């Protein structure tokens, strides 16, 4: 199939999102070179899905037309760029798909431009399910020509591509999207807890909300599936959501925007990371509100 000028793609970060996204690229006919700091993930990807595995970032990017990064934070991206070193050759395009910090991304972009490497930011929304089906929403920041160059690659992973501004603008948009998701989740859990205390059935409440104006992404896709079921395994980490809300607050600070409601939301998510411990799914945030209420949702059991 015709895949445009970018054929060989170094894919850095074979995590919850990176794995299904890289799999879409393999399926679309791109030559994918997988790489992860946990090298066994890249090897397993090459064995199970296809493409090649590289032992380190320098080996992955050598000879690549484009490099995709989808790593936890901008700090990880900085480390990965450092590890690529001179193997990242002039003329290559770096597509940074992490939910990163816009100012950090601008800094990377300037340093890379001086070496003849173009960069765009292209963070995603839709989670693991839409990464699997190639139906992600992709928010693009950067120079129009570079964005256009990346499009054939991005079309294999997403259905809604929106160029929202210069470098870092995609990540600002993504952080604000997740601020709304984080706030909607929290207020929804609180509403369910109040309702349960009143005598309403939380599962029935979710049905009513989904037919009413209180509906949001959490009522539709999270509360029954991951909270009331007590599964807490949506595939998006609690630390990552807390990080996204912090990035939104950084953007608020940089732009001098007073946002007391968002600040409270950030404090709650950041507190939950400490209270609930590492490695939790973001839907486990419900347990934070449950602990405050002294009661769990669903069966009326006391929260652990
Ligand atoms: P994850 O923790 O599952 O995966 C990250 C991967 O990066 C891991 O496999 C880790 O070993 C690897 N890694 C870390 N540092 C590295 C380095 N220097 N070089 C190579 N590999 C490195 O995280 P995820 O859920 O896939 O999220 C990745 C990014 O996508 C985050 O910025 C997150 O906020 C964003 N995001 C996640 C979701 C989701 O639903 N999971 C949805 C939208 C956006």
Short mmCIF file of C-alpha atoms and ligand atoms in Angstrom, two decimals:
data_model
loop_
_atom_site.label_atom_id
_atom_site.label_comp_id
_atom_site.label_asym_id
_atom_site.label_seq_id
_atom_site.Cartn_x
_atom_site.Cartn_y
_atom_site.Cartn_z
CA UNK A 1 0.00 0.00 0.00
CA UNK A 2 1.05 3.63 -0.49
CA UNK A 3 2.30 4.96 2.81
CA UNK A 4 3.89 8.20 1.60
CA UNK A 5 7.42 9.41 2.16
CA UNK A 6 7.67 8.19 5.75
CA UNK A 7 8.14 4.45 5.57
CA UNK A 8 10.51 3.40 8.31
CA UNK A 9 9.22 4.40 11.75
CA UNK A 10 11.13 4.09 15.01
CA UNK A 11 8.49 3.62 17.69
CA UNK A 12 9.75 4.51 21.18
CA UNK A 13 7.54 3.40 24.11
CA UNK A 14 5.71 0.10 23.72
CA UNK A 15 3.39 0.66 26.71
CA UNK A 16 -0.39 0.50 27.16
CA UNK A 17 -0.89 2.95 24.29
CA UNK A 18 2.30 2.42 22.30
CA UNK A 19 1.69 -1.28 21.73
CA UNK A 20 -1.72 -1.00 20.01
CA UNK A 21 -0.69 2.17 18.14
CA UNK A 22 2.48 0.58 16.78
CA UNK A 23 0.41 -2.49 15.88
CA UNK A 24 -1.81 -0.29 13.69
CA UNK A 25 1.29 0.97 11.87
CA UNK A 26 2.51 -2.58 11.21
CA UNK A 27 -0.96 -3.45 9.91
CA UNK A 28 -0.92 -0.37 7.63
CA UNK A 29 2.33 -1.52 6.03
CA UNK A 30 4.90 0.72 7.72
CA UNK A 31 8.32 -0.70 8.69
CA UNK A 32 8.15 -0.42 12.46
CA UNK A 33 11.22 -0.61 14.69
CA UNK A 34 9.98 -1.02 18.26
CA UNK A 35 11.96 0.20 21.24
CA UNK A 36 11.31 0.38 24.98
CA UNK A 37 13.51 0.82 28.08
CA UNK A 38 12.05 -2.55 29.01
CA UNK A 39 13.60 -4.28 25.96
CA UNK A 40 11.55 -7.45 26.40
CA UNK A 41 8.42 -5.45 25.50
CA UNK A 42 9.91 -4.46 22.14
CA UNK A 43 11.06 -8.02 21.48
CA UNK A 44 7.66 -9.44 22.36
CA UNK A 45 6.01 -6.85 20.09
CA UNK A 46 8.21 -7.82 17.12
CA UNK A 47 7.55 -11.53 17.76
CA UNK A 48 3.79 -11.22 18.24
CA UNK A 49 2.87 -8.33 15.93
CA UNK A 50 5.71 -7.87 13.45
CA UNK A 51 8.40 -5.35 12.54
CA UNK A 52 11.76 -5.28 14.26
CA UNK A 53 12.92 -4.70 17.82
CA UNK A 54 15.85 -2.45 18.67
CA UNK A 55 17.87 -2.78 21.86
CA UNK A 56 18.20 0.97 22.41
CA UNK A 57 16.92 4.29 21.10
CA UNK A 58 20.01 5.00 18.97
CA UNK A 59 19.68 1.67 17.19
CA UNK A 60 15.94 2.24 16.71
CA UNK A 61 16.24 5.66 15.06
CA UNK A 62 19.21 4.89 12.82
CA UNK A 63 17.89 5.08 9.25
CA UNK A 64 14.33 5.94 10.35
CA UNK A 65 12.28 8.46 8.35
CA UNK A 66 10.22 9.30 11.41
CA UNK A 67 10.41 8.67 15.13
CA UNK A 68 7.33 8.34 17.32
CA UNK A 69 7.62 8.84 21.09
CA UNK A 70 4.76 7.88 23.41
CA UNK A 71 6.26 7.90 26.89
CA UNK A 72 4.85 8.72 30.34
CA UNK A 73 6.12 12.30 30.66
CA UNK A 74 8.25 14.95 28.92
CA UNK A 75 11.13 13.98 31.23
CA UNK A 76 11.11 10.49 29.73
CA UNK A 77 10.99 12.04 26.25
CA UNK A 78 14.04 14.19 27.06
CA UNK A 79 15.94 11.08 28.16
CA UNK A 80 14.91 9.21 25.02
CA UNK A 81 16.04 12.07 22.74
CA UNK A 82 19.36 12.12 24.57
CA UNK A 83 19.70 8.37 24.06
CA UNK A 84 19.04 8.76 20.32
CA UNK A 85 22.13 11.01 20.05
CA UNK A 86 23.53 11.59 16.57
CA UNK A 87 21.73 8.51 15.24
CA UNK A 88 18.73 10.84 14.83
CA UNK A 89 19.78 12.17 11.44
CA UNK A 90 18.97 15.51 9.78
CA UNK A 91 15.78 15.25 7.69
CA UNK A 92 14.02 12.93 10.16
CA UNK A 93 10.69 13.90 11.73
CA UNK A 94 10.01 13.40 15.43
CA UNK A 95 6.32 12.88 16.21
CA UNK A 96 5.91 13.33 19.98
CA UNK A 97 2.61 11.64 20.95
CA UNK A 98 2.96 11.66 24.77
CA UNK A 99 0.75 13.90 26.87
CA UNK A 100 3.68 16.15 27.64
CA UNK A 101 4.45 19.65 28.86
CA UNK A 102 4.15 22.23 26.05
CA UNK A 103 7.12 24.35 27.21
CA UNK A 104 9.38 21.27 27.44
CA UNK A 105 8.31 20.21 23.95
CA UNK A 106 9.10 23.66 22.57
CA UNK A 107 12.59 23.32 24.05
CA UNK A 108 13.12 19.89 22.44
CA UNK A 109 11.86 21.23 19.13
CA UNK A 110 14.29 24.17 19.12
CA UNK A 111 17.26 21.97 19.99
CA UNK A 112 16.32 19.45 17.29
CA UNK A 113 15.67 22.14 14.64
CA UNK A 114 19.26 23.29 15.12
CA UNK A 115 20.29 19.75 14.07
CA UNK A 116 17.95 19.66 11.05
CA UNK A 117 15.33 17.44 12.73
CA UNK A 118 11.71 18.60 12.55
CA UNK A 119 9.31 17.93 15.43
CA UNK A 120 5.56 18.07 15.96
CA UNK A 121 3.47 17.17 19.00
CA UNK A 122 0.55 14.83 18.41
CA UNK A 123 -0.98 13.69 21.72
CA UNK A 124 -3.96 11.39 21.60
CA UNK A 125 -7.32 10.79 23.23
CA UNK A 126 -9.51 7.72 23.23
CA UNK A 127 -7.57 5.36 25.48
CA UNK A 128 -6.53 1.79 24.83
CA UNK A 129 -9.84 0.73 23.15
CA UNK A 130 -9.59 3.39 20.43
CA UNK A 131 -5.83 2.87 20.10
CA UNK A 132 -6.65 -0.77 19.23
CA UNK A 133 -9.19 0.18 16.58
CA UNK A 134 -7.13 3.07 15.16
CA UNK A 135 -9.83 5.58 16.05
CA UNK A 136 -7.88 7.95 18.29
CA UNK A 137 -8.43 11.70 18.35
CA UNK A 138 -5.06 13.31 17.59
CA UNK A 139 -4.30 16.93 18.50
CA UNK A 140 -1.51 18.42 16.45
CA UNK A 141 0.93 21.18 17.22
CA UNK A 142 3.71 22.39 14.94
CA UNK A 143 4.62 23.71 11.56
CA UNK A 144 1.95 23.02 8.89
CA UNK A 145 4.40 21.35 6.48
CA UNK A 146 5.67 18.97 9.17
CA UNK A 147 2.11 18.17 10.26
CA UNK A 148 1.19 17.39 6.66
CA UNK A 149 4.23 15.12 6.32
CA UNK A 150 3.15 13.14 9.38
CA UNK A 151 -0.46 12.73 8.27
CA UNK A 152 -0.23 9.37 6.47
CA UNK A 153 1.35 7.85 9.58
CA UNK A 154 -1.17 9.44 11.94
CA UNK A 155 -4.13 8.33 9.79
CA UNK A 156 -3.20 4.72 10.57
CA UNK A 157 -3.76 5.43 14.27
CA UNK A 158 -6.46 8.07 14.44
CA UNK A 159 -9.64 9.21 12.75
CA UNK A 160 -9.88 12.79 14.05
CA UNK A 161 -6.76 14.80 13.31
CA UNK A 162 -6.92 18.46 14.34
CA UNK A 163 -4.10 20.92 13.84
CA UNK A 164 -4.59 23.28 16.78
CA UNK A 165 -1.51 25.55 16.60
CA UNK A 166 2.26 25.80 16.85
CA UNK A 167 4.56 23.34 18.62
CA UNK A 168 3.18 22.42 22.07
CA UNK A 169 -0.39 23.45 21.22
CA UNK A 170 -1.52 19.84 20.80
CA UNK A 171 -0.26 19.04 24.29
CA UNK A 172 -1.92 22.13 25.79
CA UNK A 173 -5.20 20.99 24.18
CA UNK A 174 -4.70 17.44 25.46
CA UNK A 175 -4.03 18.60 29.04
CA UNK A 176 -7.19 20.71 28.99
CA UNK A 177 -9.19 17.78 27.63
CA UNK A 178 -7.96 15.60 30.49
CA UNK A 179 -8.61 18.34 33.04
CA UNK A 180 -12.25 18.11 31.99
CA UNK A 181 -12.17 14.31 32.09
CA UNK A 182 -10.57 14.30 35.55
CA UNK A 183 -13.06 16.82 36.93
CA UNK A 184 -16.01 14.99 35.37
CA UNK A 185 -14.88 11.72 36.90
CA UNK A 186 -14.50 13.17 40.39
CA UNK A 187 -17.78 15.05 40.50
CA UNK A 188 -19.54 11.99 39.12
CA UNK A 189 -18.16 9.74 41.87
CA UNK A 190 -19.22 12.27 44.49
CA UNK A 191 -22.73 12.40 43.00
CA UNK A 192 -22.93 8.59 43.11
CA UNK A 193 -21.81 8.56 46.75
CA UNK A 194 -24.42 11.15 47.72
CA UNK A 195 -27.08 9.23 45.82
CA UNK A 196 -26.14 5.94 47.45
CA UNK A 197 -26.38 7.53 50.93
CA UNK A 198 -29.80 8.87 49.96
CA UNK A 199 -30.89 5.38 48.95
CA UNK A 200 -30.46 5.52 45.19
CA UNK A 201 -28.86 2.62 43.34
CA UNK A 202 -25.53 3.77 41.79
CA UNK A 203 -25.89 1.54 38.72
CA UNK A 204 -29.38 2.87 38.08
CA UNK A 205 -28.08 6.40 38.64
CA UNK A 206 -25.52 5.87 35.86
CA UNK A 207 -28.33 4.79 33.51
CA UNK A 208 -30.38 7.88 34.39
CA UNK A 209 -27.36 10.20 33.99
CA UNK A 210 -26.64 8.68 30.58
CA UNK A 211 -30.16 9.57 29.48
CA UNK A 212 -29.90 13.04 31.04
CA UNK A 213 -27.79 16.18 31.04
CA UNK A 214 -25.39 14.88 33.70
CA UNK A 215 -23.92 12.44 31.18
CA UNK A 216 -20.17 12.64 30.57
CA UNK A 217 -17.36 10.37 29.45
CA UNK A 218 -17.09 8.82 32.93
CA UNK A 219 -20.81 8.05 33.19
CA UNK A 220 -20.67 6.50 29.72
CA UNK A 221 -17.39 4.63 29.73
CA UNK A 222 -15.97 4.34 33.24
CA UNK A 223 -18.39 4.07 36.16
CA UNK A 224 -20.12 0.79 35.36
CA UNK A 225 -17.19 -0.71 33.47
CA UNK A 226 -14.38 -0.03 35.94
CA UNK A 227 -15.73 1.44 39.22
CA UNK A 228 -19.00 -0.32 40.08
CA UNK A 229 -17.52 -3.56 38.69
CA UNK A 230 -14.54 -2.96 41.05
CA UNK A 231 -12.21 -3.84 38.15
CA UNK A 232 -10.22 -0.58 38.16
CA UNK A 233 -8.32 -1.62 35.03
CA UNK A 234 -9.06 0.89 32.25
CA UNK A 235 -5.38 0.90 31.18
CA UNK A 236 -4.58 4.52 32.02
CA UNK A 237 -2.51 5.08 35.14
CA UNK A 238 -3.55 7.24 38.09
CA UNK A 239 -0.14 8.97 38.07
CA UNK A 240 -0.56 9.78 34.38
CA UNK A 241 -3.96 11.42 34.92
CA UNK A 242 -2.58 13.40 37.89
CA UNK A 243 0.30 14.46 35.65
CA UNK A 244 -2.11 15.64 32.93
CA UNK A 245 -4.08 17.77 35.38
CA UNK A 246 -0.78 19.25 36.62
CA UNK A 247 0.18 20.08 33.02
CA UNK A 248 -3.16 21.88 32.60
CA UNK A 249 -2.40 23.89 35.75
CA UNK A 250 1.06 24.73 34.37
CA UNK A 251 -0.59 26.09 31.23
CA UNK A 252 -2.99 28.07 33.42
CA UNK A 253 -0.04 29.47 35.36
CA UNK A 254 1.94 30.32 32.20
CA UNK A 255 -1.05 32.16 30.77
CA UNK A 256 -1.93 33.91 34.04
CA UNK A 257 -5.37 32.30 34.17
CA UNK A 258 -6.92 32.01 37.66
CA UNK A 259 -8.56 28.57 37.97
CA UNK A 260 -9.47 27.72 41.57
CA UNK A 261 -11.76 24.82 40.62
CA UNK A 262 -9.06 23.23 38.44
CA UNK A 263 -6.50 23.78 41.23
CA UNK A 264 -8.67 21.84 43.69
CA UNK A 265 -9.06 19.07 41.12
CA UNK A 266 -5.27 18.89 40.73
CA UNK A 267 -4.77 18.71 44.50
CA UNK A 268 -7.25 15.85 44.80
CA UNK A 269 -5.69 13.77 42.01
CA UNK A 270 -2.15 14.44 43.29
CA UNK A 271 -3.22 13.48 46.84
CA UNK A 272 -4.77 10.27 45.57
CA UNK A 273 -1.46 9.20 44.00
CA UNK A 274 0.14 9.36 47.45
CA UNK A 275 -2.80 7.90 49.34
CA UNK A 276 -3.55 4.98 47.01
CA UNK A 277 0.07 4.19 46.14
CA UNK A 278 1.94 3.54 42.88
CA UNK A 279 0.77 1.50 39.92
CA UNK A 280 -2.98 2.16 40.29
CA UNK A 281 -5.35 2.68 37.37
CA UNK A 282 -6.87 6.18 37.15
CA UNK A 283 -10.36 4.76 37.75
CA UNK A 284 -9.16 3.75 41.25
CA UNK A 285 -9.50 7.49 41.98
CA UNK A 286 -13.04 6.56 43.05
CA UNK A 287 -11.49 4.88 46.11
CA UNK A 288 -10.11 8.26 47.21
CA UNK A 289 -13.63 9.74 47.38
CA UNK A 290 -14.90 6.51 48.93
CA UNK A 291 -12.35 6.79 51.72
CA UNK A 292 -13.41 10.34 52.43
CA UNK A 293 -17.03 9.14 52.57
CA UNK A 294 -16.12 6.04 54.60
CA UNK A 295 -18.18 3.95 52.24
CA UNK A 296 -17.63 2.12 48.95
CA UNK A 297 -19.91 2.37 45.93
CA UNK A 298 -21.89 -0.58 44.70
CA UNK A 299 -22.38 -3.10 47.46
CA UNK A 300 -22.47 -0.62 50.36
CA UNK A 301 -19.25 -2.21 51.72
CA UNK A 302 -16.94 -0.05 53.78
CA UNK A 303 -14.10 1.33 51.63
CA UNK A 304 -10.79 -0.43 52.31
P1 LIG B 1 2.76 3.21 29.93
O1 LIG B 1 3.43 3.50 31.23
O2 LIG B 1 1.85 2.04 29.80
O3 LIG B 1 3.87 3.06 28.78
C1 LIG B 1 5.02 3.84 28.70
C2 LIG B 1 6.14 2.97 28.12
O4 LIG B 1 7.30 3.80 27.92
C3 LIG B 1 6.57 1.83 29.05
O5 LIG B 1 6.55 0.61 28.34
C4 LIG B 1 7.98 2.23 29.50
O6 LIG B 1 8.82 1.12 29.74
C5 LIG B 1 8.44 3.04 28.29
N1 LIG B 1 9.53 4.00 28.55
C6 LIG B 1 9.68 4.86 29.58
N2 LIG B 1 10.78 5.61 29.39
C7 LIG B 1 11.33 5.24 28.22
C8 LIG B 1 12.47 5.66 27.46
N3 LIG B 1 13.28 6.65 27.90
N4 LIG B 1 12.72 5.06 26.27
C9 LIG B 1 11.92 4.06 25.82
N5 LIG B 1 10.81 3.62 26.48
C10 LIG B 1 10.53 4.21 27.66
O7 LIG B 1 2.02 4.57 29.53
P2 LIG B 1 0.80 4.74 28.50
O8 LIG B 1 -0.48 4.53 29.21
O9 LIG B 1 1.11 4.01 27.25
O10 LIG B 1 0.91 6.32 28.24
C11 LIG B 1 1.91 6.89 27.42
C12 LIG B 1 1.55 8.36 27.19
O11 LIG B 1 0.27 8.43 26.55
C13 LIG B 1 1.43 9.18 28.49
O12 LIG B 1 1.90 10.49 28.27
C14 LIG B 1 -0.07 9.17 28.76
O13 LIG B 1 -0.47 10.27 29.54
C15 LIG B 1 -0.61 9.21 27.35
N6 LIG B 1 -1.98 8.65 27.16
C16 LIG B 1 -2.34 7.48 27.73
C17 LIG B 1 -3.63 6.98 27.53
C18 LIG B 1 -4.10 5.67 28.13
O14 LIG B 1 -5.32 5.42 28.11
N7 LIG B 1 -3.24 4.83 28.65
C19 LIG B 1 -4.53 7.70 26.72
C20 LIG B 1 -4.12 8.88 26.13
C21 LIG B 1 -2.83 9.35 26.35
#
